The first five atom37 places (N, CA, C, CB, O) and aatype in JSON, in Angstrom:
{
  "aatype": [12, 0, 13, 0, 0, 16, 0, 0, 19, 11, 7, 15, 16, 9, 16, 18, 0, 10, 15, 14, 2, 19, 11, 11, 18, 16, 10, 11, 3, 19, 7, 13, 19, 6, 16, 1, 7, 7, 2, 13, 5, 10, 6, 1, 14, 10, 3, 14, 2, 15, 14, 18, 2, 5, 0, 13, 11, 10, 11, 9, 16, 19, 0, 11, 3, 10, 11, 2, 10, 11, 12, 15, 9, 16, 16, 0, 2, 7, 10, 5, 0, 19, 3, 9, 13, 11, 5, 14, 0, 11, 16, 6, 6, 9, 16, 5, 13, 2, 13, 10, 19, 3, 2, 10, 9, 3, 1, 11, 9, 10, 9, 11, 11],
  "atom_mask": [
    [1, 1, 1, 1, 1],
    [1, 1, 1, 1, 1],
    [1, 1, 1, 1, 1],
    [1, 1, 1, 1, 1],
    [1, 1, 1, 1, 1],
    [1, 1, 1, 1, 1],
    [1, 1, 1, 1, 1],
    [1, 1, 1, 1, 1],
    [1, 1, 1, 1, 1],
    [1, 1, 1, 1, 1],
    [1, 1, 1, 0, 1],
    [1, 1, 1, 1, 1],
    [1, 1, 1, 1, 1],
    [1, 1, 1, 1, 1],
    [1, 1, 1, 1, 1],
    [1, 1, 1, 1, 1],
    [1, 1, 1, 1, 1],
    [1, 1, 1, 1, 1],
    [1, 1, 1, 1, 1],
    [1, 1, 1, 1, 1],
    [1, 1, 1, 1, 1],
    [1, 1, 1, 1, 1],
    [1, 1, 1, 1, 1],
    [1, 1, 1, 1, 1],
    [1, 1, 1, 1, 1],
    [1, 1, 1, 1, 1],
    [1, 1, 1, 1, 1],
    [1, 1, 1, 1, 1],
    [1, 1, 1, 1, 1],
    [1, 1, 1, 1, 1],
    [1, 1, 1, 0, 1],
    [1, 1, 1, 1, 1],
    [1, 1, 1, 1, 1],
    [1, 1, 1, 1, 1],
    [1, 1, 1, 1, 1],
    [1, 1, 1, 1, 1],
    [1, 1, 1, 0, 1],
    [1, 1, 1, 0, 1],
    [1, 1, 1, 1, 1],
    [1, 1, 1, 1, 1],
    [1, 1, 1, 1, 1],
    [1, 1, 1, 1, 1],
    [1, 1, 1, 1, 1],
    [1, 1, 1, 1, 1],
    [1, 1, 1, 1, 1],
    [1, 1, 1, 1, 1],
    [1, 1, 1, 1, 1],
    [1, 1, 1, 1, 1],
    [1, 1, 1, 1, 1],
    [1, 1, 1, 1, 1],
    [1, 1, 1, 1, 1],
    [1, 1, 1, 1, 1],
    [1, 1, 1, 1, 1],
    [1, 1, 1, 1, 1],
    [1, 1, 1, 1, 1],
    [1, 1, 1, 1, 1],
    [1, 1, 1, 1, 1],
    [1, 1, 1, 1, 1],
    [1, 1, 1, 1, 1],
    [1, 1, 1, 1, 1],
    [1, 1, 1, 1, 1],
    [1, 1, 1, 1, 1],
    [1, 1, 1, 1, 1],
    [1, 1, 1, 1, 1],
    [1, 1, 1, 1, 1],
    [1, 1, 1, 1, 1],
    [1, 1, 1, 1, 1],
    [1, 1, 1, 1, 1],
    [1, 1, 1, 1, 1],
    [1, 1, 1, 1, 1],
    [1, 1, 1, 1, 1],
    [1, 1, 1, 1, 1],
    [1, 1, 1, 1, 1],
    [1, 1, 1, 1, 1],
    [1, 1, 1, 1, 1],
    [1, 1, 1, 1, 1],
    [1, 1, 1, 1, 1],
    [1, 1, 1, 0, 1],
    [1, 1, 1, 1, 1],
    [1, 1, 1, 1, 1],
    [1, 1, 1, 1, 1],
    [1, 1, 1, 1, 1],
    [1, 1, 1, 1, 1],
    [1, 1, 1, 1, 1],
    [1, 1, 1, 1, 1],
    [1, 1, 1, 1, 1],
    [1, 1, 1, 1, 1],
    [1, 1, 1, 1, 1],
    [1, 1, 1, 1, 1],
    [1, 1, 1, 1, 1],
    [1, 1, 1, 1, 1],
    [1, 1, 1, 1, 1],
    [1, 1, 1, 1, 1],
    [1, 1, 1, 1, 1],
    [1, 1, 1, 1, 1],
    [1, 1, 1, 1, 1],
    [1, 1, 1, 1, 1],
    [1, 1, 1, 1, 1],
    [1, 1, 1, 1, 1],
    [1, 1, 1, 1, 1],
    [1, 1, 1, 1, 1],
    [1, 1, 1, 1, 1],
    [1, 1, 1, 1, 1],
    [1, 1, 1, 1, 1],
    [1, 1, 1, 1, 1],
    [1, 1, 1, 1, 1],
    [1, 1, 1, 1, 1],
    [1, 1, 1, 1, 1],
    [1, 1, 1, 1, 1],
    [1, 1, 1, 1, 1],
    [1, 1, 1, 1, 1],
    [1, 1, 1, 1, 1],
    [1, 1, 1, 1, 1]
  ],
  "atom_positions": [
    [[22.23, -2.36, -30.98], [21.36, -2.74, -29.66], [20.01, -1.61, -29.39], [22.54, -2.65, -28.17], [20.05, -0.43, -29.03]],
    [[18.9, -2.43, -29.7], [17.57, -1.33, -29.57], [16.97, -1.37, -28.07], [16.16, -1.79, -30.72], [16.88, -2.44, -27.47]],
    [[16.65, -0.35, -27.6], [16.13, 0.09, -26.42], [15.02, -0.99, -26.29], [15.65, 1.64, -26.43], [14.3, -1.38, -27.22]],
    [[14.99, -1.5, -24.73], [14.24, -2.36, -24.29], [13.57, -1.97, -22.52], [15.15, -3.66, -24.5], [13.77, -1.07, -21.7]],
    [[12.91, -2.92, -22.58], [12.15, -2.31, -21.23], [13.07, -3.38, -20.09], [9.99, -2.61, -21.23], [12.66, -3.25, -18.94]],
    [[13.92, -4.13, -20.21], [14.84, -4.91, -19.46], [16.25, -4.88, -20.4], [14.18, -6.49, -19.18], [16.42, -4.67, -21.6]],
    [[17.12, -5.15, -19.37], [18.51, -5.11, -20.19], [19.49, -6.14, -19.05], [19.24, -3.15, -20.41], [19.42, -6.46, -17.86]],
    [[20.26, -6.37, -20.04], [21.67, -7.32, -19.27], [22.71, -6.94, -19.86], [21.75, -9.0, -19.39], [22.83, -6.5, -21.0]],
    [[23.8, -7.19, -18.72], [25.05, -7.15, -19.87], [25.21, -8.66, -20.33], [26.7, -6.54, -19.18], [24.52, -9.63, -20.02]],
    [[26.33, -8.59, -21.16], [26.73, -10.1, -22.12], [27.35, -10.69, -20.77], [28.15, -9.98, -23.8], [28.08, -10.09, -19.99]],
    [[26.85, -12.11, -20.68], [27.38, -13.06, -19.75], [27.0, -12.55, -18.26], [0.0, 0.0, 0.0], [27.85, -12.89, -17.44]],
    [[26.21, -12.01, -17.86], [25.1, -11.93, -16.92], [24.19, -12.56, -16.93], [24.62, -11.03, -16.82], [23.69, -12.9, -18.0]],
    [[23.55, -13.02, -15.42], [22.6, -13.85, -15.46], [21.33, -12.59, -14.95], [22.97, -15.31, -14.46], [20.19, -13.03, -14.83]],
    [[21.52, -11.46, -14.73], [20.6, -10.61, -13.96], [20.43, -9.75, -14.96], [21.05, -9.98, -12.61], [21.28, -9.23, -15.67]],
    [[19.02, -9.59, -14.98], [18.64, -8.42, -15.73], [18.06, -7.29, -14.96], [17.73, -8.78, -16.73], [17.58, -7.56, -13.85]],
    [[18.01, -5.74, -15.49], [17.75, -4.67, -14.63], [16.61, -4.39, -15.7], [19.02, -3.49, -14.23], [16.43, -4.89, -16.81]],
    [[15.78, -3.23, -14.85], [15.05, -2.28, -15.66], [14.76, -0.83, -14.95], [13.72, -2.95, -16.04], [15.0, -0.63, -13.76]],
    [[14.48, -0.31, -15.43], [14.59, 1.24, -14.98], [13.08, 1.19, -14.11], [14.68, 2.59, -16.55], [12.07, 0.52, -14.3]],
    [[13.45, 2.29, -13.03], [12.26, 2.02, -11.65], [11.79, 3.05, -12.27], [12.56, 2.12, -9.74], [12.32, 4.06, -12.73]],
    [[10.21, 2.48, -12.2], [9.06, 3.22, -12.52], [8.99, 4.62, -11.69], [7.83, 2.32, -12.24], [7.98, 5.32, -11.85]],
    [[10.09, 5.09, -10.74], [9.88, 6.63, -10.2], [11.07, 7.4, -10.62], [9.74, 6.78, -8.5], [11.45, 8.49, -10.2]],
    [[11.62, 6.61, -11.54], [13.39, 7.26, -11.98], [12.71, 9.12, -12.69], [14.56, 5.71, -14.01], [11.78, 9.27, -13.48]],
    [[13.32, 9.92, -12.23], [13.28, 11.24, -12.74], [14.78, 11.87, -13.55], [12.89, 12.12, -11.43], [15.91, 11.68, -13.09]],
    [[14.55, 12.49, -14.58], [15.36, 13.11, -15.13], [16.71, 13.83, -14.47], [14.61, 13.81, -15.64], [17.88, 13.87, -14.86]],
    [[16.07, 14.36, -13.34], [17.21, 15.26, -12.29], [17.93, 14.19, -11.88], [16.6, 16.17, -10.83], [19.14, 14.25, -12.11]],
    [[17.36, 12.91, -11.14], [17.81, 11.85, -10.24], [19.04, 11.38, -11.32], [16.49, 10.58, -9.78], [20.2, 11.27, -10.91]],
    [[18.68, 11.14, -12.72], [20.14, 10.9, -13.9], [21.54, 11.77, -13.93], [19.6, 11.23, -15.49], [22.72, 11.63, -13.63]],
    [[20.67, 12.75, -14.48], [21.78, 13.96, -14.11], [22.28, 13.81, -12.49], [20.96, 15.68, -14.32], [23.49, 13.66, -12.62]],
    [[22.11, 13.78, -11.61], [22.65, 13.9, -10.6], [23.85, 12.78, -10.18], [21.62, 13.99, -9.81], [24.86, 13.1, -9.56]],
    [[23.54, 11.35, -10.68], [24.29, 10.19, -11.1], [25.19, 10.37, -11.91], [23.63, 9.3, -11.59], [26.17, 9.65, -11.76]],
    [[25.22, 11.4, -13.06], [26.35, 11.36, -13.95], [25.74, 11.01, -15.59], [0.0, 0.0, 0.0], [26.43, 10.86, -16.6]],
    [[24.21, 10.92, -15.45], [24.2, 10.65, -16.72], [24.29, 11.79, -17.82], [23.12, 9.94, -16.85], [24.02, 12.8, -17.17]],
    [[24.46, 12.09, -18.84], [24.38, 13.23, -19.63], [23.49, 13.09, -21.02], [25.8, 13.61, -19.94], [23.54, 12.23, -21.89]],
    [[22.67, 14.21, -20.89], [21.77, 14.21, -22.03], [22.66, 14.07, -23.63], [20.87, 15.7, -21.89], [23.47, 14.93, -23.97]],
    [[22.34, 12.93, -24.43], [22.26, 13.21, -25.7], [21.85, 14.26, -26.68], [21.82, 12.53, -25.91], [21.07, 15.09, -26.21]],
    [[22.24, 14.44, -28.07], [21.58, 15.22, -28.98], [20.27, 14.65, -29.01], [22.22, 15.29, -30.29], [19.35, 15.36, -29.41]],
    [[20.04, 13.49, -28.65], [18.7, 12.55, -29.44], [17.68, 12.88, -28.31], [0.0, 0.0, 0.0], [16.5, 12.7, -28.59]],
    [[18.0, 13.33, -27.08], [17.38, 13.42, -25.68], [17.55, 12.6, -24.59], [0.0, 0.0, 0.0], [17.28, 12.84, -23.42]],
    [[18.14, 11.37, -25.2], [18.53, 10.23, -24.45], [19.44, 10.75, -23.05], [19.42, 9.23, -25.5], [19.85, 11.89, -22.88]],
    [[19.58, 9.74, -22.25], [20.3, 9.92, -21.23], [21.39, 8.94, -21.35], [19.54, 9.86, -20.05], [20.85, 7.87, -21.62]],
    [[22.83, 8.77, -21.27], [23.91, 8.37, -21.43], [25.06, 8.22, -20.14], [24.22, 9.15, -22.38], [25.81, 9.16, -19.89]],
    [[25.11, 7.16, -19.48], [26.36, 7.15, -18.52], [27.25, 5.98, -19.01], [25.94, 6.93, -16.86], [26.95, 4.8, -19.25]],
    [[28.35, 6.61, -19.09], [29.81, 6.07, -19.24], [30.41, 6.02, -18.1], [30.68, 6.81, -20.08], [30.53, 7.12, -17.56]],
    [[31.09, 4.59, -17.22], [32.12, 4.55, -16.24], [32.6, 3.3, -16.87], [31.73, 4.54, -14.61], [32.23, 2.26, -17.41]],
    [[34.1, 4.29, -16.34], [35.52, 2.55, -16.46], [35.31, 1.61, -15.49], [37.51, 2.85, -16.07], [34.97, 2.0, -14.38]],
    [[35.43, 0.64, -15.66], [35.47, -0.55, -14.63], [36.84, -0.81, -13.86], [35.13, -1.9, -15.41], [36.94, -1.81, -13.14]],
    [[37.8, 0.01, -13.99], [39.27, -0.36, -13.4], [39.04, 0.51, -12.03], [40.83, 0.21, -14.51], [38.65, 1.68, -12.01]],
    [[39.3, -0.13, -11.12], [38.92, 0.34, -9.64], [40.05, 0.9, -9.48], [38.53, -0.7, -8.46], [39.73, 1.99, -9.01]],
    [[41.04, 0.88, -9.55], [42.44, 1.68, -9.48], [42.49, 2.98, -10.1], [43.55, 0.92, -10.14], [42.86, 3.82, -9.28]],
    [[42.27, 3.44, -11.2], [41.95, 4.69, -11.79], [41.33, 4.83, -13.19], [43.06, 5.37, -11.79], [41.56, 4.23, -14.24]],
    [[40.41, 5.89, -12.85], [39.29, 5.91, -13.94], [40.03, 6.59, -15.12], [37.83, 6.79, -13.47], [39.24, 7.0, -15.97]],
    [[41.39, 6.84, -15.42], [42.19, 7.27, -16.49], [42.46, 6.39, -17.33], [43.26, 7.77, -16.16], [42.4, 6.73, -18.51]],
    [[42.82, 5.1, -17.01], [43.38, 3.86, -17.57], [42.5, 3.47, -18.38], [43.72, 2.81, -16.69], [41.3, 3.64, -18.19]],
    [[43.1, 2.78, -19.59], [42.24, 2.4, -20.67], [41.39, 0.81, -19.95], [43.37, 2.14, -22.29], [41.88, -0.22, -19.49]],
    [[40.47, 1.09, -20.07], [39.86, -0.2, -19.22], [38.17, -0.47, -19.99], [39.71, 0.33, -17.16], [37.54, 0.39, -20.61]],
    [[37.84, -1.52, -19.8], [36.47, -1.96, -19.93], [35.54, -1.0, -19.64], [36.2, -3.04, -19.16], [36.15, -0.24, -18.89]],
    [[34.25, -0.49, -19.8], [33.76, 0.47, -19.72], [31.96, 0.04, -19.47], [34.28, 1.27, -20.94], [31.35, -0.72, -20.22]],
    [[31.4, 0.66, -18.32], [29.98, 0.2, -18.48], [29.01, 1.48, -19.33], [29.34, -0.14, -16.77], [29.02, 2.68, -19.03]],
    [[28.46, 1.03, -20.11], [27.64, 2.2, -20.82], [26.33, 1.59, -20.44], [27.88, 2.47, -22.62], [26.14, 0.38, -20.34]],
    [[25.41, 2.56, -20.24], [24.27, 2.53, -19.87], [23.39, 3.55, -20.82], [24.3, 2.79, -18.46], [23.75, 4.72, -20.76]],
    [[22.3, 3.24, -21.67], [21.74, 4.68, -22.14], [20.11, 4.47, -21.79], [22.06, 5.06, -24.03], [19.59, 3.36, -21.88]],
    [[19.26, 5.85, -21.3], [17.86, 5.52, -20.77], [17.0, 6.48, -22.2], [17.56, 6.26, -18.75], [17.21, 7.64, -22.55]],
    [[16.39, 5.85, -22.56], [15.62, 6.47, -23.65], [15.29, 7.73, -23.06], [14.35, 5.67, -24.14], [15.81, 8.01, -21.98]],
    [[14.33, 8.68, -23.7], [14.17, 10.31, -23.35], [12.8, 9.86, -22.91], [14.31, 11.72, -24.73], [12.19, 10.88, -22.6]],
    [[12.13, 8.91, -22.76], [10.55, 8.89, -22.49], [10.56, 8.21, -20.66], [9.56, 7.56, -23.94], [9.68, 8.17, -19.81]],
    [[12.0, 7.75, -20.65], [12.34, 7.17, -19.19], [11.67, 5.76, -19.14], [11.72, 8.18, -17.87], [11.35, 5.4, -18.0]],
    [[11.46, 5.13, -19.88], [10.66, 3.61, -20.0], [11.3, 2.61, -20.53], [9.47, 3.57, -20.81], [10.86, 1.46, -20.52]],
    [[12.51, 2.99, -21.09], [13.46, 2.02, -21.82], [15.0, 2.01, -21.68], [13.26, 2.22, -23.17], [15.62, 3.07, -21.75]],
    [[15.46, 1.17, -21.54], [16.95, 1.23, -21.22], [17.88, 0.26, -22.26], [17.14, 0.71, -19.62], [17.28, -0.71, -22.72]],
    [[19.1, 0.42, -22.61], [20.09, -0.36, -22.76], [21.44, -0.33, -21.99], [20.26, -0.25, -23.89], [21.93, 0.74, -21.63]],
    [[22.04, -1.56, -21.75], [23.16, -1.45, -20.9], [24.02, -2.7, -21.76], [22.76, -1.71, -19.09], [23.56, -3.77, -22.17]],
    [[25.71, -2.09, -21.92], [26.67, -3.21, -22.05], [27.84, -2.77, -21.53], [26.9, -3.7, -23.41], [28.16, -1.62, -21.23]],
    [[28.48, -3.85, -21.46], [30.35, -3.82, -21.08], [30.96, -3.24, -22.56], [31.23, -5.86, -20.7], [30.37, -3.66, -23.55]],
    [[31.7, -2.63, -22.71], [32.45, -2.45, -23.85], [34.25, -2.35, -23.57], [31.82, -1.1, -24.49], [34.83, -2.09, -22.52]],
    [[34.64, -2.57, -24.51], [36.07, -2.34, -24.78], [36.22, -0.46, -24.4], [36.45, -2.89, -26.69], [35.34, 0.39, -24.27]],
    [[37.56, -0.37, -24.31], [37.71, 1.13, -24.02], [37.39, 2.0, -24.85], [38.84, 1.49, -23.75], [36.78, 3.04, -24.58]],
    [[37.88, 1.55, -26.24], [37.29, 2.46, -27.34], [35.94, 2.29, -27.32], [37.8, 2.2, -28.76], [35.44, 3.15, -28.04]],
    [[35.16, 1.62, -26.88], [33.41, 1.5, -26.72], [32.62, 1.1, -28.02], [0.0, 0.0, 0.0], [31.49, 1.5, -28.31]],
    [[33.38, 0.26, -28.75], [32.62, -0.25, -30.05], [32.3, -1.7, -29.85], [33.52, -0.09, -31.44], [31.34, -2.26, -30.38]],
    [[33.15, -2.25, -29.05], [32.98, -3.86, -29.07], [32.2, -4.43, -27.68], [34.61, -4.62, -29.17], [32.9, -4.29, -26.68]],
    [[31.12, -4.92, -27.5], [30.87, -5.71, -26.36], [31.55, -6.84, -25.78], [29.87, -6.07, -26.51], [31.83, -7.83, -26.46]],
    [[31.87, -6.74, -24.39], [32.8, -7.97, -23.97], [31.78, -8.72, -22.8], [34.53, -7.39, -23.22], [30.61, -8.5, -22.47]],
    [[32.67, -9.58, -22.43], [31.76, -10.96, -21.56], [33.12, -11.05, -20.19], [31.56, -13.11, -22.95], [34.03, -11.87, -20.08]],
    [[32.76, -9.83, -19.31], [33.9, -9.76, -18.26], [33.51, -11.36, -17.42], [33.75, -8.06, -17.07], [34.33, -12.1, -16.88]],
    [[32.36, -11.53, -17.5], [31.98, -12.65, -16.26], [32.58, -13.93, -16.8], [30.15, -12.91, -15.94], [32.47, -14.96, -16.13]],
    [[33.22, -13.94, -17.95], [33.46, -15.51, -18.76], [35.16, -15.34, -18.21], [33.11, -15.61, -21.08], [35.78, -16.39, -18.07]],
    [[35.7, -14.33, -17.99], [37.04, -14.31, -17.93], [37.52, -14.16, -16.54], [37.53, -13.32, -18.77], [37.47, -13.02, -16.08]],
    [[37.94, -15.02, -15.87], [38.5, -15.24, -14.32], [39.23, -14.29, -13.8], [39.35, -16.36, -14.14], [39.11, -13.87, -12.65]],
    [[40.25, -13.78, -14.9], [41.15, -12.77, -14.02], [40.46, -11.51, -14.4], [42.89, -12.71, -14.38], [41.31, -10.73, -14.83]],
    [[39.25, -11.0, -14.42], [38.55, -9.78, -14.49], [37.78, -9.61, -12.95], [37.48, -9.85, -15.83], [36.94, -8.71, -12.92]],
    [[37.95, -10.26, -11.89], [37.5, -10.51, -10.71], [37.31, -8.64, -10.27], [38.7, -11.66, -9.77], [36.2, -8.25, -9.91]],
    [[38.26, -7.84, -10.34], [38.15, -6.38, -9.97], [36.91, -5.59, -10.9], [39.73, -5.65, -10.28], [35.97, -5.03, -10.32]],
    [[37.0, -5.61, -12.01], [35.76, -5.2, -13.01], [34.79, -5.94, -12.82], [35.97, -5.26, -14.45], [33.77, -5.53, -13.36]],
    [[34.67, -7.06, -12.17], [33.42, -7.57, -11.75], [32.79, -6.76, -10.83], [33.51, -8.83, -11.23], [31.76, -6.1, -10.89]],
    [[33.8, -6.98, -9.77], [33.45, -6.12, -8.59], [33.21, -4.58, -8.57], [34.42, -6.29, -7.73], [32.56, -4.16, -7.62]],
    [[33.73, -3.57, -9.65], [33.26, -2.19, -9.86], [31.85, -2.28, -10.43], [34.23, -1.38, -10.83], [30.9, -1.66, -9.94]],
    [[31.75, -3.18, -11.62], [30.54, -3.73, -11.9], [29.37, -3.18, -10.85], [30.72, -5.28, -11.86], [28.67, -2.17, -10.87]],
    [[29.46, -4.1, -10.08], [28.87, -4.71, -8.91], [28.81, -3.28, -8.21], [29.8, -6.03, -8.1], [27.73, -2.7, -8.05]],
    [[29.79, -2.85, -7.89], [29.56, -1.25, -6.93], [28.79, -0.47, -7.87], [31.17, -0.2, -6.49], [27.83, -0.08, -7.21]],
    [[28.66, 0.08, -9.36], [28.05, 1.1, -9.93], [26.4, 0.57, -9.97], [28.79, 1.43, -11.4], [25.41, 1.26, -9.72]],
    [[26.45, -0.85, -10.36], [24.65, -0.95, -10.26], [24.41, -1.04, -9.32], [23.8, -1.94, -10.8], [23.19, -1.15, -9.26]],
    [[25.01, -1.08, -8.01], [24.11, -1.09, -6.8], [24.05, 0.23, -6.22], [24.55, -2.07, -5.74], [23.19, 0.52, -5.39]],
    [[24.9, 1.03, -6.61], [24.68, 2.49, -6.67], [23.41, 2.94, -7.23], [25.71, 3.1, -7.43], [22.72, 3.69, -6.55]],
    [[22.99, 2.56, -8.49], [21.93, 3.16, -9.31], [20.69, 2.59, -8.9], [22.13, 2.97, -10.77], [19.59, 3.06, -9.2]],
    [[20.92, 1.37, -8.07], [19.73, 0.26, -7.3], [19.28, 0.99, -6.33], [20.25, -1.25, -6.58], [18.09, 1.06, -6.05]],
    [[20.59, 1.86, -5.47], [20.42, 2.67, -4.36], [19.44, 3.79, -4.62], [21.7, 3.19, -3.95], [18.48, 4.06, -3.9]],
    [[19.83, 4.44, -5.83], [19.09, 5.83, -5.96], [18.0, 5.83, -7.07], [20.17, 7.02, -6.31], [17.65, 6.66, -7.91]],
    [[17.49, 4.31, -6.69], [16.28, 4.56, -7.23], [16.09, 4.46, -8.83], [15.98, 5.82, -6.78], [15.02, 4.81, -9.34]],
    [[17.11, 4.0, -9.56], [17.12, 4.44, -11.06], [17.01, 2.59, -11.42], [18.91, 5.58, -11.73], [15.89, 2.12, -11.66]],
    [[17.83, 1.98, -11.41], [17.37, 0.74, -11.84], [16.86, -0.03, -10.55], [18.52, -0.03, -12.62], [17.06, 0.37, -9.41]],
    [[16.08, -1.31, -10.95], [15.44, -2.48, -10.09], [16.26, -3.83, -10.79], [13.5, -2.55, -10.29], [16.66, -3.93, -11.95]],
    [[16.33, -4.62, -9.91], [16.47, -6.07, -10.42], [15.55, -6.57, -10.59], [17.05, -6.9, -9.8], [14.55, -6.36, -9.91]],
    [[15.62, -7.51, -11.66], [14.18, -8.25, -12.43], [14.72, -9.87, -11.96], [14.0, -7.94, -14.73], [14.05, -10.86, -12.26]]
  ]
}
């Protein structure tokens, strides 16, 4: 998956973009880690009961120029993208996804398109 100005997770109808006011220190404050290539990556489990269980993960990567991003929901090992919106038994994961994304919107990192 390549970086783009807007991104959406598989199965979602909402697309997100980076806020024009996003700063590197803000990304680090919410848990983004700088990769060797200079990009910023955030991985958060979508299990609302325990962050240590093997669960689906939200992965967001922001390009080092802070203009483009990638986002996906993956399996526990991070290798395959999944669609949690298609699975009716995944309501807790959907709620956790919405909570995490709303936090990023409140912190002026993401905006809805």
